[in-house]
Coordinates of C-alpha atoms in Angstrom, one line a residue:
X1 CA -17.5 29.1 9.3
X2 CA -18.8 27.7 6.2
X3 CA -19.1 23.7 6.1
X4 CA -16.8 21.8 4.4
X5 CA -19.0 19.8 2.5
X6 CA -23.0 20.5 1.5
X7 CA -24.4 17.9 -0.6
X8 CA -28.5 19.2 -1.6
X9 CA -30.8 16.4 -3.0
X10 CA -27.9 14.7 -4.8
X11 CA -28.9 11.9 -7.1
X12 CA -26.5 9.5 -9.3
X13 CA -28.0 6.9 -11.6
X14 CA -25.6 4.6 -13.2
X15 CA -27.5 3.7 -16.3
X16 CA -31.2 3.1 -15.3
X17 CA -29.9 1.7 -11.2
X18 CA -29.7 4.2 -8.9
X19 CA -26.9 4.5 -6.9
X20 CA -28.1 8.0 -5.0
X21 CA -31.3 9.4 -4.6
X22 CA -31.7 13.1 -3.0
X23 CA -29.0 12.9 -1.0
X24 CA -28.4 15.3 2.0
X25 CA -25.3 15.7 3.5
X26 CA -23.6 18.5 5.6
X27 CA -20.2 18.1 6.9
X28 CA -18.6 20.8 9.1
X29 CA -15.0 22.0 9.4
X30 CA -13.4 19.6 11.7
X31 CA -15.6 17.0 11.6
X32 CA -14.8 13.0 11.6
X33 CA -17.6 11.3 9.2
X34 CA -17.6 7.8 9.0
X35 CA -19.9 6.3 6.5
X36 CA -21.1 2.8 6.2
X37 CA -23.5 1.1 4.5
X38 CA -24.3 -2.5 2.4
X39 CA -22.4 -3.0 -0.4
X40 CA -23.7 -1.0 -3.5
X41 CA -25.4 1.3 -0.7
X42 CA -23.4 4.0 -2.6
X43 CA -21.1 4.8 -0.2
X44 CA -18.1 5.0 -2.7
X45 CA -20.3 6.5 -5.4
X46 CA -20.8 9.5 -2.5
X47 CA -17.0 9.9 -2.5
X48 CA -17.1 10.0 -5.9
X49 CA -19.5 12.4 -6.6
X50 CA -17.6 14.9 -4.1
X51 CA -14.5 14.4 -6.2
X52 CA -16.4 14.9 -9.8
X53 CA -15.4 11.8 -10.3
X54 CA -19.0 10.7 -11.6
X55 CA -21.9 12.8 -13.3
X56 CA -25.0 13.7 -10.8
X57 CA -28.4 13.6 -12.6
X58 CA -29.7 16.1 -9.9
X59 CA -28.3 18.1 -7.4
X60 CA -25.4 20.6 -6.1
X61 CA -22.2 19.5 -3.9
X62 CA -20.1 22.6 -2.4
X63 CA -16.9 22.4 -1.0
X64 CA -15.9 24.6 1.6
X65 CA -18.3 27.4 0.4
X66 CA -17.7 26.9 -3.3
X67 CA -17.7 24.9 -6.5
X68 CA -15.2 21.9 -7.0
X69 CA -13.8 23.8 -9.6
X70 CA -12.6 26.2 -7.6
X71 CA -11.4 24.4 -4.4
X72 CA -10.4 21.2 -6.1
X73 CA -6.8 22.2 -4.4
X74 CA -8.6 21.4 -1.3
X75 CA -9.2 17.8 -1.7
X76 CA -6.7 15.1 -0.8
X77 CA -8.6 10.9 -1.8
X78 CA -7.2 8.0 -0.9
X79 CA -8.9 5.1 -2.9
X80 CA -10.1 1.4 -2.6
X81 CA -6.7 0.0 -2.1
X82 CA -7.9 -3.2 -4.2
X83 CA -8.0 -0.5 -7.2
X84 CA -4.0 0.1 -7.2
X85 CA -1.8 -1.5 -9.3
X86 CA 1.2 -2.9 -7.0
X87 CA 3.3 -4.5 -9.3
X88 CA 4.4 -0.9 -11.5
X89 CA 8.4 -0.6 -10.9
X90 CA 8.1 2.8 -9.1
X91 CA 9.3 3.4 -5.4
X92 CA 7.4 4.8 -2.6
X93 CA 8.7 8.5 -3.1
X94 CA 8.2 8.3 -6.4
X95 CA 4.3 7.7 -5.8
X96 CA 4.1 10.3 -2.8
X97 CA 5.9 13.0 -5.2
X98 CA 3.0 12.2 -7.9
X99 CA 0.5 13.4 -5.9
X100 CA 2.4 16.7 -6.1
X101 CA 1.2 16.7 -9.9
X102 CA -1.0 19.9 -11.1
X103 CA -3.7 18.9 -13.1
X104 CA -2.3 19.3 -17.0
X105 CA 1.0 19.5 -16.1
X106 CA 3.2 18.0 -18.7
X107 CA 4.4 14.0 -19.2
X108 CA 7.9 15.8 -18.7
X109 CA 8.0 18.6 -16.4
X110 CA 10.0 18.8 -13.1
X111 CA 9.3 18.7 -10.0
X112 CA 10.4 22.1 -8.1
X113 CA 12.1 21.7 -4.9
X114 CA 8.8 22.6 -2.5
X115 CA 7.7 19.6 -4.0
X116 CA 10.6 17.0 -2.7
X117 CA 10.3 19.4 0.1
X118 CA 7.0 18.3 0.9
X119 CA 7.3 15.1 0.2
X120 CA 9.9 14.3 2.7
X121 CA 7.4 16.1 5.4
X122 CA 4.6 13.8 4.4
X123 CA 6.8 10.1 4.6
X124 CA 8.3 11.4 7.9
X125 CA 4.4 12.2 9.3
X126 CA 3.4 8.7 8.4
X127 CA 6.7 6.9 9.5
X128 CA 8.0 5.8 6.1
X129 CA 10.8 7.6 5.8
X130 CA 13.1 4.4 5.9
X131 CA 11.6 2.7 2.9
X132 CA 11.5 6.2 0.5
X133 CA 13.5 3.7 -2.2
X134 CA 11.5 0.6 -1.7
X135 CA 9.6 -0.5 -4.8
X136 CA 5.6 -0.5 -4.0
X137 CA 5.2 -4.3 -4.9
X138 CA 7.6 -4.9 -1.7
X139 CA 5.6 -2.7 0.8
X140 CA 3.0 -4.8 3.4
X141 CA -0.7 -4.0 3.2
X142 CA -0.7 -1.4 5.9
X143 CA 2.4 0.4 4.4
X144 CA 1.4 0.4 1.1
X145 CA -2.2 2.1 2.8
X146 CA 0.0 4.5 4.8
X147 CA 2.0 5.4 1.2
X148 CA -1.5 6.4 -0.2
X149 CA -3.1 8.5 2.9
X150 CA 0.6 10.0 2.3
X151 CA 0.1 10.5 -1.5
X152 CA -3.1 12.4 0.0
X153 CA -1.6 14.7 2.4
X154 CA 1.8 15.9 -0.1
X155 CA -1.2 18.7 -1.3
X156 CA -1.5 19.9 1.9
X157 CA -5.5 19.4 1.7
X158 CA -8.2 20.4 4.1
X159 CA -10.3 18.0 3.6
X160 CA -9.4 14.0 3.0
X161 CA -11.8 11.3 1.5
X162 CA -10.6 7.9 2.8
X163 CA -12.6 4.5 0.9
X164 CA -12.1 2.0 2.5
X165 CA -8.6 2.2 4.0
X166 CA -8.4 -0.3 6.2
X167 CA -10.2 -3.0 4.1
X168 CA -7.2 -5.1 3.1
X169 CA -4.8 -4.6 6.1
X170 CA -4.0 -6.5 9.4
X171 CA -5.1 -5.7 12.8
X172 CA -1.8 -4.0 13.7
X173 CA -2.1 -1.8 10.6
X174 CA -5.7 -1.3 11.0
X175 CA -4.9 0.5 14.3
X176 CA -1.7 1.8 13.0
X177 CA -3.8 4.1 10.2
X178 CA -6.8 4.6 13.0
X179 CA -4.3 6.4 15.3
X180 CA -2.8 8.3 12.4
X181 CA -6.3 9.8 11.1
X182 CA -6.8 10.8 15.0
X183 CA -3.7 12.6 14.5
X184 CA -5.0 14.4 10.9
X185 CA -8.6 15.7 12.5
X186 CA -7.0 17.7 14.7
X187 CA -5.9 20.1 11.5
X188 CA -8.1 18.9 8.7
X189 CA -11.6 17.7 8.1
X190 CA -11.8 13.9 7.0
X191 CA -15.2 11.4 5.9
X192 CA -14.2 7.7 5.8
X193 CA -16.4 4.9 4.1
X194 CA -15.7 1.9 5.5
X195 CA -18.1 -1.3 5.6
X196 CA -16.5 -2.0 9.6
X197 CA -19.6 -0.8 10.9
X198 CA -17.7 -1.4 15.1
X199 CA -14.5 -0.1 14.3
X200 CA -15.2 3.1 13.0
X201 CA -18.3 3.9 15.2
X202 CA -15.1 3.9 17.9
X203 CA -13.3 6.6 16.1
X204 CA -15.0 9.2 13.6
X205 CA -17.1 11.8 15.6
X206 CA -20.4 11.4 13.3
X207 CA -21.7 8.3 11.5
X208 CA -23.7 9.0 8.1
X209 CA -25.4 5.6 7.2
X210 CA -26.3 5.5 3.6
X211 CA -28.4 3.0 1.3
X212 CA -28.9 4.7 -1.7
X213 CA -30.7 7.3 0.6
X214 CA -29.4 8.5 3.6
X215 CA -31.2 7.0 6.6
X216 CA -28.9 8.6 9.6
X217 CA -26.6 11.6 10.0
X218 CA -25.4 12.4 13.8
X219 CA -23.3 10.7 16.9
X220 CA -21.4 7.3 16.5
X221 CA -24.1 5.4 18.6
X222 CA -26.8 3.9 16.5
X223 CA -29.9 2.0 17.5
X224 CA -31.4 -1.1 15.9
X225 CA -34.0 0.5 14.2
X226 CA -31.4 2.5 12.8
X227 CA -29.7 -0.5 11.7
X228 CA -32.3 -2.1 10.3
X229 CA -33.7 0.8 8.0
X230 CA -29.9 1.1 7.2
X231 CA -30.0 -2.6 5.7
X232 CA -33.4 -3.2 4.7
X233 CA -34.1 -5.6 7.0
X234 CA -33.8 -6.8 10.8
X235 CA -30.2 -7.0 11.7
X236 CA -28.2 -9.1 14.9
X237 CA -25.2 -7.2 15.1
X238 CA -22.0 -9.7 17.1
X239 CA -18.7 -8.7 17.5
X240 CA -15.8 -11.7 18.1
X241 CA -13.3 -11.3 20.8
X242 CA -15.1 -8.7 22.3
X243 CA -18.5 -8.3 25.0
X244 CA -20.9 -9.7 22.3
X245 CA -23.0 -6.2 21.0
X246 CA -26.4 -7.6 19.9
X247 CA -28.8 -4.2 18.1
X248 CA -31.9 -6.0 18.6
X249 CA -33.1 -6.6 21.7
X250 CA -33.8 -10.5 22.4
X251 CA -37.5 -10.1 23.2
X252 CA -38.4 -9.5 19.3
X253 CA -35.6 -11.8 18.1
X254 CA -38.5 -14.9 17.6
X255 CA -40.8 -12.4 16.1
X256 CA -38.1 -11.9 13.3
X257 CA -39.6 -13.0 9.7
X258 CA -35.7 -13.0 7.9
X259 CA -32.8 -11.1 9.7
X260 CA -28.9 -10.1 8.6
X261 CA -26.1 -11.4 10.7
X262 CA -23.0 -9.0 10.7
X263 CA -20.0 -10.6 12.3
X264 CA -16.9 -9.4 13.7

């Protein structure tokens, strides 16, 4: 079976920075990627380059066997949801049905009837059937999160690029899309960037941790030393409301010259 993704010594420079640099990446049919990473680690830049949504100064990306080109069918992206505009007067089945848009299909062409069709299939798999009519601007965070992974799925993809879903949402959303993702991987491949380095580590099946490079690719369960090659430098690691999880190991802690504090 041919991997769904194989990213070979990808690099992306925006202007002289570099976002990427030689890059490898292979993600199998069926797989649950999370990655994570500091903020301009390149994480979304990754996504991005997958999609062709940004040039590559060096390097070759294959989906599923072949060129983008050719399997961009394939591909269903849900992006940063601070990047959508929620005040446009259009209704949540109005924005799923979009997504049912061919590339150069015309301002006023019609929709065919497989595409209502599948519509309707992908509200009802995300439980927003009842709100079809509602205008976006009145949706909560986690529906209006839901509405996009929904916008996703109406192409029936096999592979869905997720960044940063559940960055603006509640706790009882954040699990609500968590459980709904479990439900996706068991028909189509999914990679997840997310900067909730505890979370996800408790649902995808594989971690990639990425800083411009990537330092790790394999099981959810990092090390410290992971860790701190992932951020640059040493790194406690304390999660709120649940058995404290420290990286380091105390022993070293007063040998520390400058260390990063991620909270939960």
């Amino acid at each position: 079976m041919v991997p769904a993704v194989e990213v070979r010594d990808l690099s992306v420079f925006y202007g002289r920075n570099v976002a990427l640099k030689s890059v490898n990446l292979t993600v199998q049919q069926g797989e649950y990627l999370g990655i994570i990473g500091p903020n301009g680690g390149g994480k979304s830049t990754l996504l991005k380059a997958i999609l062709g949504l940004v040039p590559t100064s060096r390097g070759s990306i294959r989906i599923f066997g072949g060129s983008l080109q050719e399997n961009r069918t394939l591909l269903g992206f849900v992006p940063q949801f601070s990047a959508i505009e929620r005040r446009f007067p259009i209704s949540l089945y109005e924005v799923i049905l979009s997504g049912r848009m061919k590339a150069g299909l015309q301002v006023f062409a019609r929709y065919t009837l497989e595409d209502h069709e599948r519509t309707k299939e992908a509200m009802e798999q995300i439980g927003l059937s009842h709100l079809s009519q509602r205008q976006v601007s009145e949706l909560s965070g986690g529906e209006f999160q839901r509405m996009l992974i929904a916008r996703a799925l109406v192409s029936q993809p096999k592979l869905l690029l997720l960044d940063e879903p559940t960055a603006s949402v509640d706790a009882t959303a954040r699990k609500q899309i968590y459980e709904l993702l479990a439900k996706l991987n068991e028909k189509i491949t999914i990679i997840l960037v997310s900067h909730d380095m505890l979370a996800i580590s408790s649902q995808v099946s594989s971690l990639a941790c990425l800083n411009s490079k990537l330092v790790y690719h394999g099981g959810p369960e990092l090390n410290d030393r992971t860790v701190d090659s992932l951020y640059g430098c040493p790194v406690d690691l304390i999660a709120h409301g649940l058995p404290h999880r420290v990286l380091r190991s105390e022993e070293h802690t007063s040998e520390l010259q400058s260390s990063y504090v991620i909270s939960y």
